[in-house]
Short mmCIF file of C-alpha atoms and ligand atoms in Angstrom, two decimals:
data_model
loop_
_atom_site.label_atom_id
_atom_site.label_comp_id
_atom_site.label_asym_id
_atom_site.label_seq_id
_atom_site.Cartn_x
_atom_site.Cartn_y
_atom_site.Cartn_z
CA MET A 960 21.41 19.49 -25.39
CA ALA A 961 23.07 22.75 -25.27
CA SER A 962 22.85 23.60 -21.45
CA LEU A 963 22.51 21.65 -18.17
CA GLY A 964 19.43 22.16 -17.36
CA ARG A 965 16.25 24.11 -17.90
CA HIS A 966 14.46 26.29 -15.47
CA ILE A 967 11.18 27.52 -16.27
CA ILE A 968 9.79 30.25 -13.38
CA VAL A 969 5.91 30.17 -13.74
CA GLU A 970 3.29 32.75 -12.39
CA TYR A 971 -0.20 31.26 -11.37
CA TYR A 972 -2.72 34.20 -11.10
CA ASP A 973 -6.23 34.04 -10.34
CA CYS A 974 -5.74 30.39 -8.32
CA SER A 975 -8.08 28.75 -5.64
CA PRO A 976 -6.93 30.69 -2.07
CA GLU A 977 -8.65 27.56 -0.30
CA ILE A 978 -6.08 25.02 -2.52
CA LEU A 979 -3.37 27.82 -2.05
CA ASN A 980 -3.02 27.46 2.10
CA ASP A 981 -3.51 23.79 1.92
CA VAL A 982 -0.19 21.92 2.79
CA VAL A 983 -1.40 18.29 2.42
CA ASN A 984 -2.28 18.81 -1.26
CA ILE A 985 0.11 21.40 -2.17
CA GLU A 986 2.84 18.70 -1.72
CA LYS A 987 0.29 16.02 -2.87
CA SER A 988 -0.17 17.96 -6.63
CA MET A 989 3.31 18.78 -6.63
CA ILE A 990 4.93 15.06 -6.13
CA ASN A 991 1.68 14.32 -8.92
CA ALA A 992 3.52 16.88 -11.44
CA ALA A 993 7.11 15.76 -10.65
CA GLU A 994 6.27 11.91 -11.68
CA GLU A 995 3.71 12.67 -14.44
CA ALA A 996 6.72 14.74 -15.98
CA GLY A 997 8.57 12.00 -16.03
CA ALA A 998 10.79 12.68 -12.46
CA THR A 999 11.98 10.17 -9.80
CA ILE A 1000 11.33 11.24 -6.19
CA ILE A 1001 13.78 11.85 -4.08
CA ASN A 1002 12.14 13.17 -1.10
CA SER A 1003 9.98 16.66 0.17
CA THR A 1004 9.56 19.49 2.42
CA PHE A 1005 6.95 21.61 2.61
CA HIS A 1006 5.57 23.74 5.27
CA HIS A 1007 2.56 25.91 5.91
CA PHE A 1008 2.84 29.58 7.49
CA SER A 1009 0.19 31.05 10.03
CA PRO A 1010 -2.20 32.17 8.85
CA TYR A 1011 -1.95 31.73 5.34
CA GLY A 1012 0.75 30.68 2.62
CA VAL A 1013 2.84 27.56 1.83
CA SER A 1014 6.36 27.17 1.25
CA GLY A 1015 7.85 23.95 -0.84
CA VAL A 1016 10.56 21.85 -2.03
CA VAL A 1017 10.23 18.29 -4.40
CA VAL A 1018 13.93 17.12 -5.03
CA ILE A 1019 13.87 14.96 -8.05
CA GLN A 1020 16.43 13.08 -9.32
CA GLU A 1021 16.45 15.52 -12.13
CA SER A 1022 16.83 18.13 -9.62
CA HIS A 1023 13.92 19.86 -8.48
CA LEU A 1024 10.53 21.91 -8.13
CA ALA A 1025 9.88 24.30 -5.77
CA ILE A 1026 6.89 26.65 -4.71
CA HIS A 1027 5.68 29.94 -2.38
CA THR A 1028 1.81 30.83 -2.08
CA TRP A 1029 0.07 33.78 -1.26
CA PRO A 1030 -3.66 32.15 -1.02
CA GLU A 1031 -4.67 35.57 -0.03
CA TYR A 1032 -3.89 37.29 -3.24
CA GLY A 1033 -4.49 33.73 -5.55
CA TYR A 1034 -0.90 33.76 -6.53
CA ALA A 1035 1.85 31.16 -6.37
CA SER A 1036 5.51 31.64 -7.47
CA VAL A 1037 6.67 28.26 -9.06
CA ASP A 1038 10.36 27.39 -10.33
CA LEU A 1039 10.94 23.36 -12.25
CA PHE A 1040 13.96 23.00 -12.66
CA THR A 1041 15.85 19.57 -14.63
CA CYS A 1042 18.47 18.38 -16.04
CA GLY A 1043 18.80 15.86 -18.77
CA ASP A 1044 16.04 15.31 -21.77
CA THR A 1045 13.96 12.65 -19.77
CA VAL A 1046 11.65 15.41 -17.44
CA ASN A 1047 9.58 17.79 -19.49
CA PRO A 1048 8.59 20.05 -17.10
CA TRP A 1049 5.89 21.74 -19.09
CA VAL A 1050 4.15 18.99 -18.20
CA SER A 1051 4.57 19.86 -14.23
CA TYR A 1052 3.27 23.31 -15.62
CA GLN A 1053 0.03 22.61 -17.15
CA LEU A 1054 -0.70 19.51 -14.24
CA LEU A 1055 -0.18 22.21 -11.32
CA LYS A 1056 -2.37 24.65 -13.02
CA GLU A 1057 -4.95 22.68 -13.40
CA ALA A 1058 -4.62 21.48 -9.88
CA PHE A 1059 -4.35 25.01 -8.09
CA LYS A 1060 -7.64 26.19 -11.07
CA ALA A 1061 -5.43 28.82 -11.79
CA GLY A 1062 -6.98 31.33 -14.03
CA HIS A 1063 -4.33 32.15 -15.83
CA GLY A 1064 -0.61 31.23 -15.76
CA SER A 1065 2.58 32.50 -17.42
CA ALA A 1066 6.07 31.22 -17.71
CA VAL A 1067 9.63 31.72 -19.06
CA GLU A 1068 12.11 29.23 -19.72
CA LEU A 1069 15.88 29.60 -19.41
CA SER A 1070 18.55 26.98 -20.06
CA ARG A 1071 20.60 27.09 -17.35
CA GLY A 1072 24.74 26.68 -17.88
CA GLU A 1073 25.36 26.97 -21.23
CA MET A 1074 27.48 23.98 -22.69
CA ALA A 1075 29.34 26.55 -25.00
CA LEU A 1076 30.58 28.58 -21.75
CA LEU A 1077 31.25 25.52 -19.92
CA LYS A 1078 34.44 23.44 -19.45
CA ARG A 1079 34.60 20.39 -18.25
CA LYS A 1080 36.70 19.55 -14.78
CA ASN A 1081 38.68 16.44 -14.55
CA PHE A 1082 38.93 14.81 -11.03
CA ASP A 1083 38.26 11.63 -9.27
CA VAL A 1084 34.97 10.54 -8.56
CA LYS A 1085 36.09 7.53 -6.71
CA ALA A 1086 37.98 9.77 -4.05
CA LEU A 1087 34.62 11.80 -3.60
CA ARG A 1088 32.66 8.21 -2.97
CA ASP A 1089 33.03 5.64 0.21
CA GLU A 1090 33.54 2.62 -1.83
CA LYS A 1091 34.05 0.54 0.83
CA SER A 1092 31.91 -2.26 2.63
CA THR A 1093 29.96 -2.85 5.83
CA ASP A 1094 31.14 -5.16 8.35
CA GLU A 1095 29.23 -7.33 6.70
CA GLY A 1096 30.38 -7.40 3.35
CA ASP A 1097 27.30 -5.10 1.67
CA PRO A 1098 28.05 -2.35 -0.07
CA ILE A 1099 27.67 0.94 1.32
CA ARG A 1100 24.82 3.02 -1.42
CA THR A 1101 25.31 6.38 -1.80
CA ARG A 1102 21.84 7.02 -3.41
CA ASP A 1103 19.34 8.45 -0.77
CA VAL A 1104 16.09 8.04 -3.11
CA TRP A 1105 13.12 7.22 -0.67
CA PHE A 1106 9.30 6.28 -0.86
CA THR A 1107 6.79 7.44 1.50
CA GLU A 1108 3.47 6.73 2.46
CA ARG A 1109 1.89 9.58 4.47
CA ASP A 1110 -1.51 10.80 5.97
CA ASP A 1111 -1.36 14.16 6.74
CA LYS A 1112 -0.36 12.74 9.88
CA ILE A 1113 2.06 10.50 9.72
CA ALA A 1114 4.67 9.11 7.15
CA LEU A 1115 6.36 5.72 6.43
CA SER A 1116 9.49 6.39 3.96
CA LEU A 1117 11.75 2.78 2.82
CA LYS A 1118 14.95 3.75 0.82
CA HIS A 1119 15.41 2.36 -2.53
CA ASP A 1120 17.13 2.02 -5.43
CA GLY A 1121 14.39 2.49 -8.42
CA LYS A 1122 10.96 1.27 -9.83
CA LEU A 1123 11.29 -2.43 -11.23
CA TYR A 1124 7.34 -1.61 -12.39
CA ASP A 1125 4.96 1.25 -13.12
CA VAL A 1126 2.43 1.12 -14.30
CA GLN A 1127 -1.36 2.77 -14.17
CA SER A 1128 -3.91 0.30 -14.98
CA ASP A 1129 -7.62 0.36 -15.27
CA TYR A 1130 -7.56 0.88 -11.30
CA GLN A 1131 -5.11 1.95 -9.70
CA ARG A 1132 -1.01 3.06 -9.63
CA VAL A 1133 0.26 -0.20 -9.38
CA SER A 1134 4.39 -0.05 -8.49
CA ILE A 1135 7.40 -2.07 -7.45
CA PHE A 1136 9.94 -0.75 -5.68
CA ASN A 1137 13.37 -2.70 -4.73
CA THR A 1138 13.75 -1.69 -1.06
CA GLN A 1139 17.26 -1.49 0.58
CA ALA A 1140 15.85 -2.78 3.71
CA TYR A 1141 12.93 -5.02 2.63
CA GLY A 1142 13.41 -6.36 -0.66
CA ASN A 1143 11.11 -5.68 -3.63
CA MET A 1144 8.02 -4.13 -2.68
CA LEU A 1145 4.71 -3.81 -4.36
CA THR A 1146 2.61 -0.34 -3.66
CA LEU A 1147 -0.97 0.51 -5.08
CA ASP A 1148 -1.65 4.26 -5.48
CA GLY A 1149 1.83 4.85 -3.00
CA MET A 1150 0.37 2.74 -0.64
CA VAL A 1151 2.52 -0.17 0.80
CA MET A 1152 0.64 -3.74 0.05
CA THR A 1153 3.60 -6.29 0.27
CA THR A 1154 7.01 -6.35 0.54
CA GLU A 1155 9.58 -9.75 0.22
CA LYS A 1156 10.77 -9.84 3.35
CA ASP A 1157 7.26 -9.19 5.99
CA GLU A 1158 5.28 -10.48 3.97
CA TYR A 1159 4.88 -13.59 6.06
CA VAL A 1160 3.16 -11.79 9.12
CA TYR A 1161 0.18 -10.70 7.30
CA HIS A 1162 -0.28 -14.19 4.94
CA GLU A 1163 0.52 -16.47 7.73
CA MET A 1164 -2.24 -14.82 10.09
CA ILE A 1165 -4.81 -13.93 7.61
CA THR A 1166 -5.16 -17.58 6.34
CA HIS A 1167 -3.83 -19.46 9.00
CA ILE A 1168 -6.01 -18.49 11.77
CA PRO A 1169 -9.05 -19.02 10.18
CA MET A 1170 -7.94 -22.80 8.66
CA LEU A 1171 -7.00 -24.29 11.68
CA THR A 1172 -10.10 -23.10 13.58
CA HIS A 1173 -12.41 -24.43 10.62
CA PRO A 1174 -13.15 -28.28 11.65
CA ASN A 1175 -13.32 -29.46 8.21
CA PRO A 1176 -12.81 -26.52 5.09
CA LYS A 1177 -12.97 -27.57 1.13
CA ARG A 1178 -13.75 -23.99 -0.67
CA ALA A 1179 -12.30 -20.91 -0.24
CA LEU A 1180 -12.54 -17.64 -1.57
CA VAL A 1181 -10.11 -15.11 -1.53
CA ILE A 1182 -11.26 -11.38 -2.92
CA GLY A 1183 -8.01 -9.29 -4.03
CA GLY A 1184 -4.97 -11.11 -2.69
CA GLY A 1185 -3.09 -10.69 -6.63
CA ASP A 1186 0.13 -11.04 -5.21
CA GLY A 1187 -0.84 -14.34 -4.20
CA GLY A 1188 1.07 -14.39 -1.18
CA THR A 1189 -2.86 -15.39 0.47
CA ALA A 1190 -3.13 -18.45 -2.25
CA ARG A 1191 0.27 -19.61 -1.53
CA GLU A 1192 -0.91 -20.02 2.59
CA LEU A 1193 -3.76 -21.65 1.48
CA LEU A 1194 -2.65 -24.42 -0.69
CA ARG A 1195 -0.58 -25.58 1.94
CA HIS A 1196 -3.41 -27.20 3.91
CA ASP A 1197 -4.45 -30.48 1.88
CA SER A 1198 -7.93 -30.42 3.04
CA LEU A 1199 -8.87 -27.56 0.77
CA GLU A 1200 -9.80 -28.39 -2.41
CA GLU A 1201 -10.33 -25.60 -4.19
CA VAL A 1202 -9.05 -22.15 -4.15
CA VAL A 1203 -11.22 -19.12 -5.92
CA MET A 1204 -9.46 -16.18 -6.14
CA VAL A 1205 -10.59 -12.83 -8.01
CA GLU A 1206 -8.87 -10.37 -8.36
CA ILE A 1207 -9.90 -7.24 -9.76
CA ASP A 1208 -6.46 -5.89 -11.29
CA ASP A 1209 -4.39 -8.23 -13.64
CA LYS A 1210 -1.31 -5.83 -13.58
CA VAL A 1211 -0.99 -6.34 -9.86
CA ILE A 1212 -0.80 -10.01 -10.97
CA GLU A 1213 2.08 -9.37 -14.13
CA ALA A 1214 3.70 -7.61 -11.70
CA SER A 1215 3.98 -10.10 -8.86
CA LYS A 1216 4.72 -12.74 -10.90
CA MET A 1217 7.67 -10.70 -12.06
CA HIS A 1218 8.93 -8.77 -9.53
CA LEU A 1219 8.05 -10.98 -6.13
CA PRO A 1220 8.69 -14.51 -7.18
CA THR A 1221 8.45 -16.33 -3.61
CA ILE A 1222 5.07 -14.49 -2.74
CA ALA A 1223 3.39 -15.35 -6.53
CA SER A 1224 4.85 -18.73 -5.94
CA ALA A 1225 1.03 -20.73 -6.28
CA LEU A 1226 0.12 -18.92 -8.36
CA GLU A 1227 -0.23 -21.43 -11.02
CA HIS A 1228 -0.82 -23.75 -8.95
CA PRO A 1229 -3.91 -26.67 -9.87
CA LYS A 1230 -6.36 -26.43 -6.98
CA LEU A 1231 -6.07 -22.78 -8.04
CA ASN A 1232 -9.07 -21.19 -9.76
CA LEU A 1233 -7.76 -17.42 -10.31
CA ILE A 1234 -10.60 -15.08 -11.82
CA VAL A 1235 -9.54 -11.83 -13.37
CA ASP A 1236 -12.09 -10.24 -12.43
CA ASP A 1237 -14.76 -7.77 -9.91
CA GLY A 1238 -15.18 -9.96 -6.38
CA ILE A 1239 -18.29 -8.06 -5.57
CA LYS A 1240 -20.06 -8.88 -8.59
CA TYR A 1241 -18.17 -12.57 -8.45
CA VAL A 1242 -19.69 -12.70 -4.50
CA ASN A 1243 -23.05 -11.30 -5.73
CA ASP A 1244 -23.16 -14.20 -8.27
CA ALA A 1245 -22.00 -16.55 -6.34
CA ALA A 1246 -24.58 -19.89 -4.75
CA ASP A 1247 -25.67 -19.59 -1.40
CA GLU A 1248 -23.47 -21.34 1.24
CA SER A 1249 -20.56 -22.17 -1.62
CA PHE A 1250 -17.44 -21.39 -0.03
CA ASP A 1251 -16.36 -22.66 3.83
CA LEU A 1252 -13.80 -19.78 4.00
CA VAL A 1253 -14.11 -16.39 2.73
CA ILE A 1254 -11.13 -13.66 2.69
CA VAL A 1255 -10.77 -10.77 1.98
CA ASP A 1256 -7.17 -9.69 1.35
CA SER A 1257 -8.70 -6.26 0.26
CA THR A 1258 -6.07 -2.59 -0.18
CA ASP A 1259 -7.30 0.01 2.24
CA PRO A 1260 -11.02 1.65 1.50
CA VAL A 1261 -10.26 4.38 -1.23
CA GLY A 1262 -10.12 3.64 -5.12
CA PRO A 1263 -11.44 0.46 -6.38
CA ALA A 1264 -11.41 -1.29 -2.92
CA GLU A 1265 -14.16 1.56 -1.94
CA GLY A 1266 -17.24 -0.73 -2.02
CA LEU A 1267 -15.06 -4.04 -0.58
CA PHE A 1268 -15.70 -1.69 2.42
CA THR A 1269 -19.73 -1.79 3.00
CA VAL A 1270 -22.91 -3.53 4.23
CA ASP A 1271 -24.38 -4.78 1.42
CA PHE A 1272 -20.87 -6.29 0.53
CA TYR A 1273 -20.60 -7.95 3.30
CA LYS A 1274 -24.32 -9.25 3.50
CA GLU A 1275 -23.53 -11.66 0.74
CA VAL A 1276 -20.75 -12.88 1.95
CA TYR A 1277 -22.66 -14.01 4.88
CA ARG A 1278 -24.96 -15.52 2.33
CA ILE A 1279 -22.26 -17.53 0.43
CA LEU A 1280 -20.98 -18.98 3.46
CA SER A 1281 -21.44 -22.42 4.53
CA LYS A 1282 -23.30 -23.43 7.75
CA ASP A 1283 -19.98 -23.30 9.81
CA GLY A 1284 -18.51 -20.58 7.45
CA ILE A 1285 -15.70 -18.33 8.37
CA MET A 1286 -15.18 -14.75 7.00
CA VAL A 1287 -11.69 -13.28 7.66
CA THR A 1288 -10.50 -9.68 6.32
CA GLN A 1289 -8.10 -7.26 7.01
CA SER A 1290 -9.24 -4.71 9.09
CA GLU A 1291 -6.90 -1.90 8.94
CA SER A 1292 -4.70 -0.58 11.50
CA PRO A 1293 -6.85 0.52 15.02
CA ARG A 1294 -4.70 3.58 15.09
CA PHE A 1295 -4.06 4.70 12.24
CA ASN A 1296 -7.86 4.38 10.65
CA SER A 1297 -9.42 4.31 13.41
CA LYS A 1298 -12.45 5.08 12.72
CA VAL A 1299 -12.65 2.73 9.26
CA PHE A 1300 -11.46 -0.11 12.02
CA LYS A 1301 -14.23 0.71 14.25
CA GLU A 1302 -16.69 0.90 11.34
CA ILE A 1303 -15.67 -2.59 10.01
CA PHE A 1304 -16.29 -4.80 13.25
CA GLN A 1305 -19.68 -2.39 13.68
CA THR A 1306 -20.84 -3.64 10.11
CA TYR A 1307 -19.49 -7.12 10.99
CA ARG A 1308 -21.48 -7.58 14.25
CA GLY A 1309 -24.39 -6.80 13.04
CA ILE A 1310 -24.48 -8.93 10.36
CA TYR A 1311 -22.65 -11.85 12.21
CA GLY A 1312 -24.03 -11.12 15.65
CA GLN A 1313 -21.85 -9.38 18.72
CA GLU A 1314 -20.57 -12.77 19.83
CA GLN A 1315 -19.41 -14.06 16.73
CA VAL A 1316 -17.05 -11.59 15.67
CA HIS A 1317 -13.86 -11.34 16.79
CA CYS A 1318 -10.91 -9.03 16.09
CA TYR A 1319 -6.62 -9.92 16.30
CA LEU A 1320 -3.35 -8.13 15.73
CA ALA A 1321 0.07 -8.64 13.89
CA TYR A 1322 3.27 -6.82 14.11
CA ILE A 1323 3.64 -5.58 10.08
CA PRO A 1324 6.46 -3.32 9.89
CA THR A 1325 6.27 -1.85 6.62
CA TYR A 1326 2.36 -1.07 7.19
CA PRO A 1327 1.47 2.49 8.38
CA THR A 1328 1.80 2.09 12.64
CA GLY A 1329 2.89 -1.56 12.62
CA MET A 1330 0.09 -2.41 14.24
CA TRP A 1331 -2.04 -4.16 12.03
CA SER A 1332 -5.74 -6.19 12.56
CA PHE A 1333 -7.78 -8.95 11.48
CA SER A 1334 -11.24 -9.61 11.33
CA TYR A 1335 -12.54 -12.92 12.09
CA SER A 1336 -16.35 -14.15 11.64
CA SER A 1337 -17.95 -16.88 11.75
CA LYS A 1338 -21.62 -18.00 10.71
CA GLY A 1339 -21.64 -21.38 12.88
CA GLY A 1340 -19.99 -19.87 16.04
CA ALA A 1341 -16.73 -21.42 15.71
CA HIS A 1342 -14.89 -19.40 18.04
CA PRO A 1343 -11.27 -18.88 17.11
CA ILE A 1344 -9.78 -20.19 20.48
CA ALA A 1345 -12.12 -22.58 21.98
CA ASN A 1346 -13.21 -24.39 18.57
CA PHE A 1347 -8.82 -24.47 18.03
CA ASP A 1348 -7.06 -27.73 18.23
CA GLU A 1349 -3.17 -26.40 19.84
CA ALA A 1350 -1.77 -30.00 18.53
CA ARG A 1351 -2.87 -29.83 14.95
CA SER A 1352 -2.13 -25.67 15.01
CA LYS A 1353 1.92 -26.66 16.35
CA ALA A 1354 2.46 -29.74 13.52
CA PHE A 1355 1.51 -27.59 11.04
CA ALA A 1356 3.43 -24.61 11.63
CA LYS A 1357 6.65 -27.41 12.35
CA GLU A 1358 5.47 -28.75 9.52
CA HIS A 1359 5.25 -25.57 6.62
CA ARG A 1360 8.04 -23.86 8.76
CA LEU A 1361 6.29 -20.80 9.09
CA LYS A 1362 7.85 -17.70 10.24
CA TYR A 1363 5.64 -15.87 12.40
CA TYR A 1364 1.90 -18.38 13.25
CA ASN A 1365 2.39 -20.98 15.66
CA GLU A 1366 -0.19 -22.06 18.44
CA ASP A 1367 1.27 -19.58 21.40
CA LEU A 1368 0.29 -16.80 18.65
CA HIS A 1369 -2.68 -17.96 17.45
CA LYS A 1370 -4.38 -17.82 21.18
CA ALA A 1371 -1.96 -14.42 22.04
CA ALA A 1372 -3.19 -12.14 18.98
CA PHE A 1373 -6.57 -12.51 20.05
CA ALA A 1374 -5.60 -9.91 23.29
CA LEU A 1375 -6.26 -7.54 22.53
CA PRO A 1376 -4.57 -4.17 24.30
CA SER A 1377 -6.97 -2.22 26.50
CA PHE A 1378 -7.35 0.95 23.94
CA VAL A 1379 -8.01 -1.09 20.71
CA ARG A 1380 -10.68 -3.14 23.39
CA ASP A 1381 -12.52 -0.24 24.55
CA MET A 1382 -12.50 0.81 20.19
CA ILE A 1383 -14.92 -1.86 19.63
CA SER A 1384 -16.59 -2.81 22.28
N1 LIG B 2365 -2.59 -0.86 4.12
C1 LIG B 2365 -1.74 -1.79 3.62
C2 LIG B 2365 -3.50 -2.84 3.58
C3 LIG B 2365 -2.84 -3.90 2.76
C4 LIG B 2365 -4.04 -5.23 3.02
N2 LIG B 2365 -3.51 -5.92 1.52
C5 LIG B 2365 -2.19 -6.73 1.60
C6 LIG B 2365 -2.20 -7.59 0.29
C7 LIG B 2365 -1.10 -8.43 0.13
N3 LIG B 2365 -1.90 -9.61 -0.25
#
């Protein structure tokens, strides 16, 4: 490199005024432009001015992208500054031009910090860094890079040491981050799916509640769940003769096998029939009354999982459940995804009947708001508490040294805060 950095000063004219006044979308576009150019995001901050105009900056490991917009003139000024040769700022330039629907764009590239004019100064790097350990002996890390899951009002951030896997599959962006607090973490299209340190809450609760309520479950179907956690928990139950799991995205399975070995530990189990295909198609083609339990371990209702949140799909699930059959689904956060949460329970009650559908909760620190819900719907009327054998549940939790589920929690999980109860009654 003949210089320390490349600075591209950009003008976009004749842009869409609406787009240039939409702070949430501008931030998304800037982050996307940085990622697609090969940059590692450290953090971002954006501000909407009243009545119009947006300013913001995305700090990347290789420097920064900054913007200010004048929607009233359809004009945006952008700085793309990159160091090193791993990021191509012209990729960002082109993507932003498209994102802002610019009629015309112009740019000049400046070299910053000409090497011919620089003289390296030696100093003691160690003296500038804190090399000590914490009281627990953990090294103090100076790296300050964050993963953030956000909607337009709430964000959840986790500090990480980098990405271990990052692939655009046919369906979604599949990534594994090495987080400092929760171990390796799977995200799909920027949404947290599971982490090594708190996965047990979700996976124990989505499986053992129905398994310890159903009188004699022999065949279980999991839709989604490619990380393997749900299958791992189901296969603790010897009564099951077969678990069929249908995951649409083989990259989720690949990433989990490579980087979430404790979660994916049962993916080679002899009783597991793992099918890489569309779960909706599988359910449509399955025979009537062929499963005792169906678990929908889906992502959130955007992208490939959207079809899993429709009436038609759930009618088909009902059809393939045996007479005593139970369906359990992850049903989003009452606080974060209120609209979807309400719709889910309305839909299921329309199919199974008002009294056959129950909601239960669990506390998952890495999901938005921490409060997560599951739905329990029974075809034959099995009640999740009346039909539950407390002694069996206690023995099971003890034998398998479960970390979240136990006989008390089985009952307590169905006790809903009043605001949640009101949302679905
Ligand atoms: N917003 C998080 C929803 C995640 C649901 N599925 C998680 C998959 C874990 N097996």
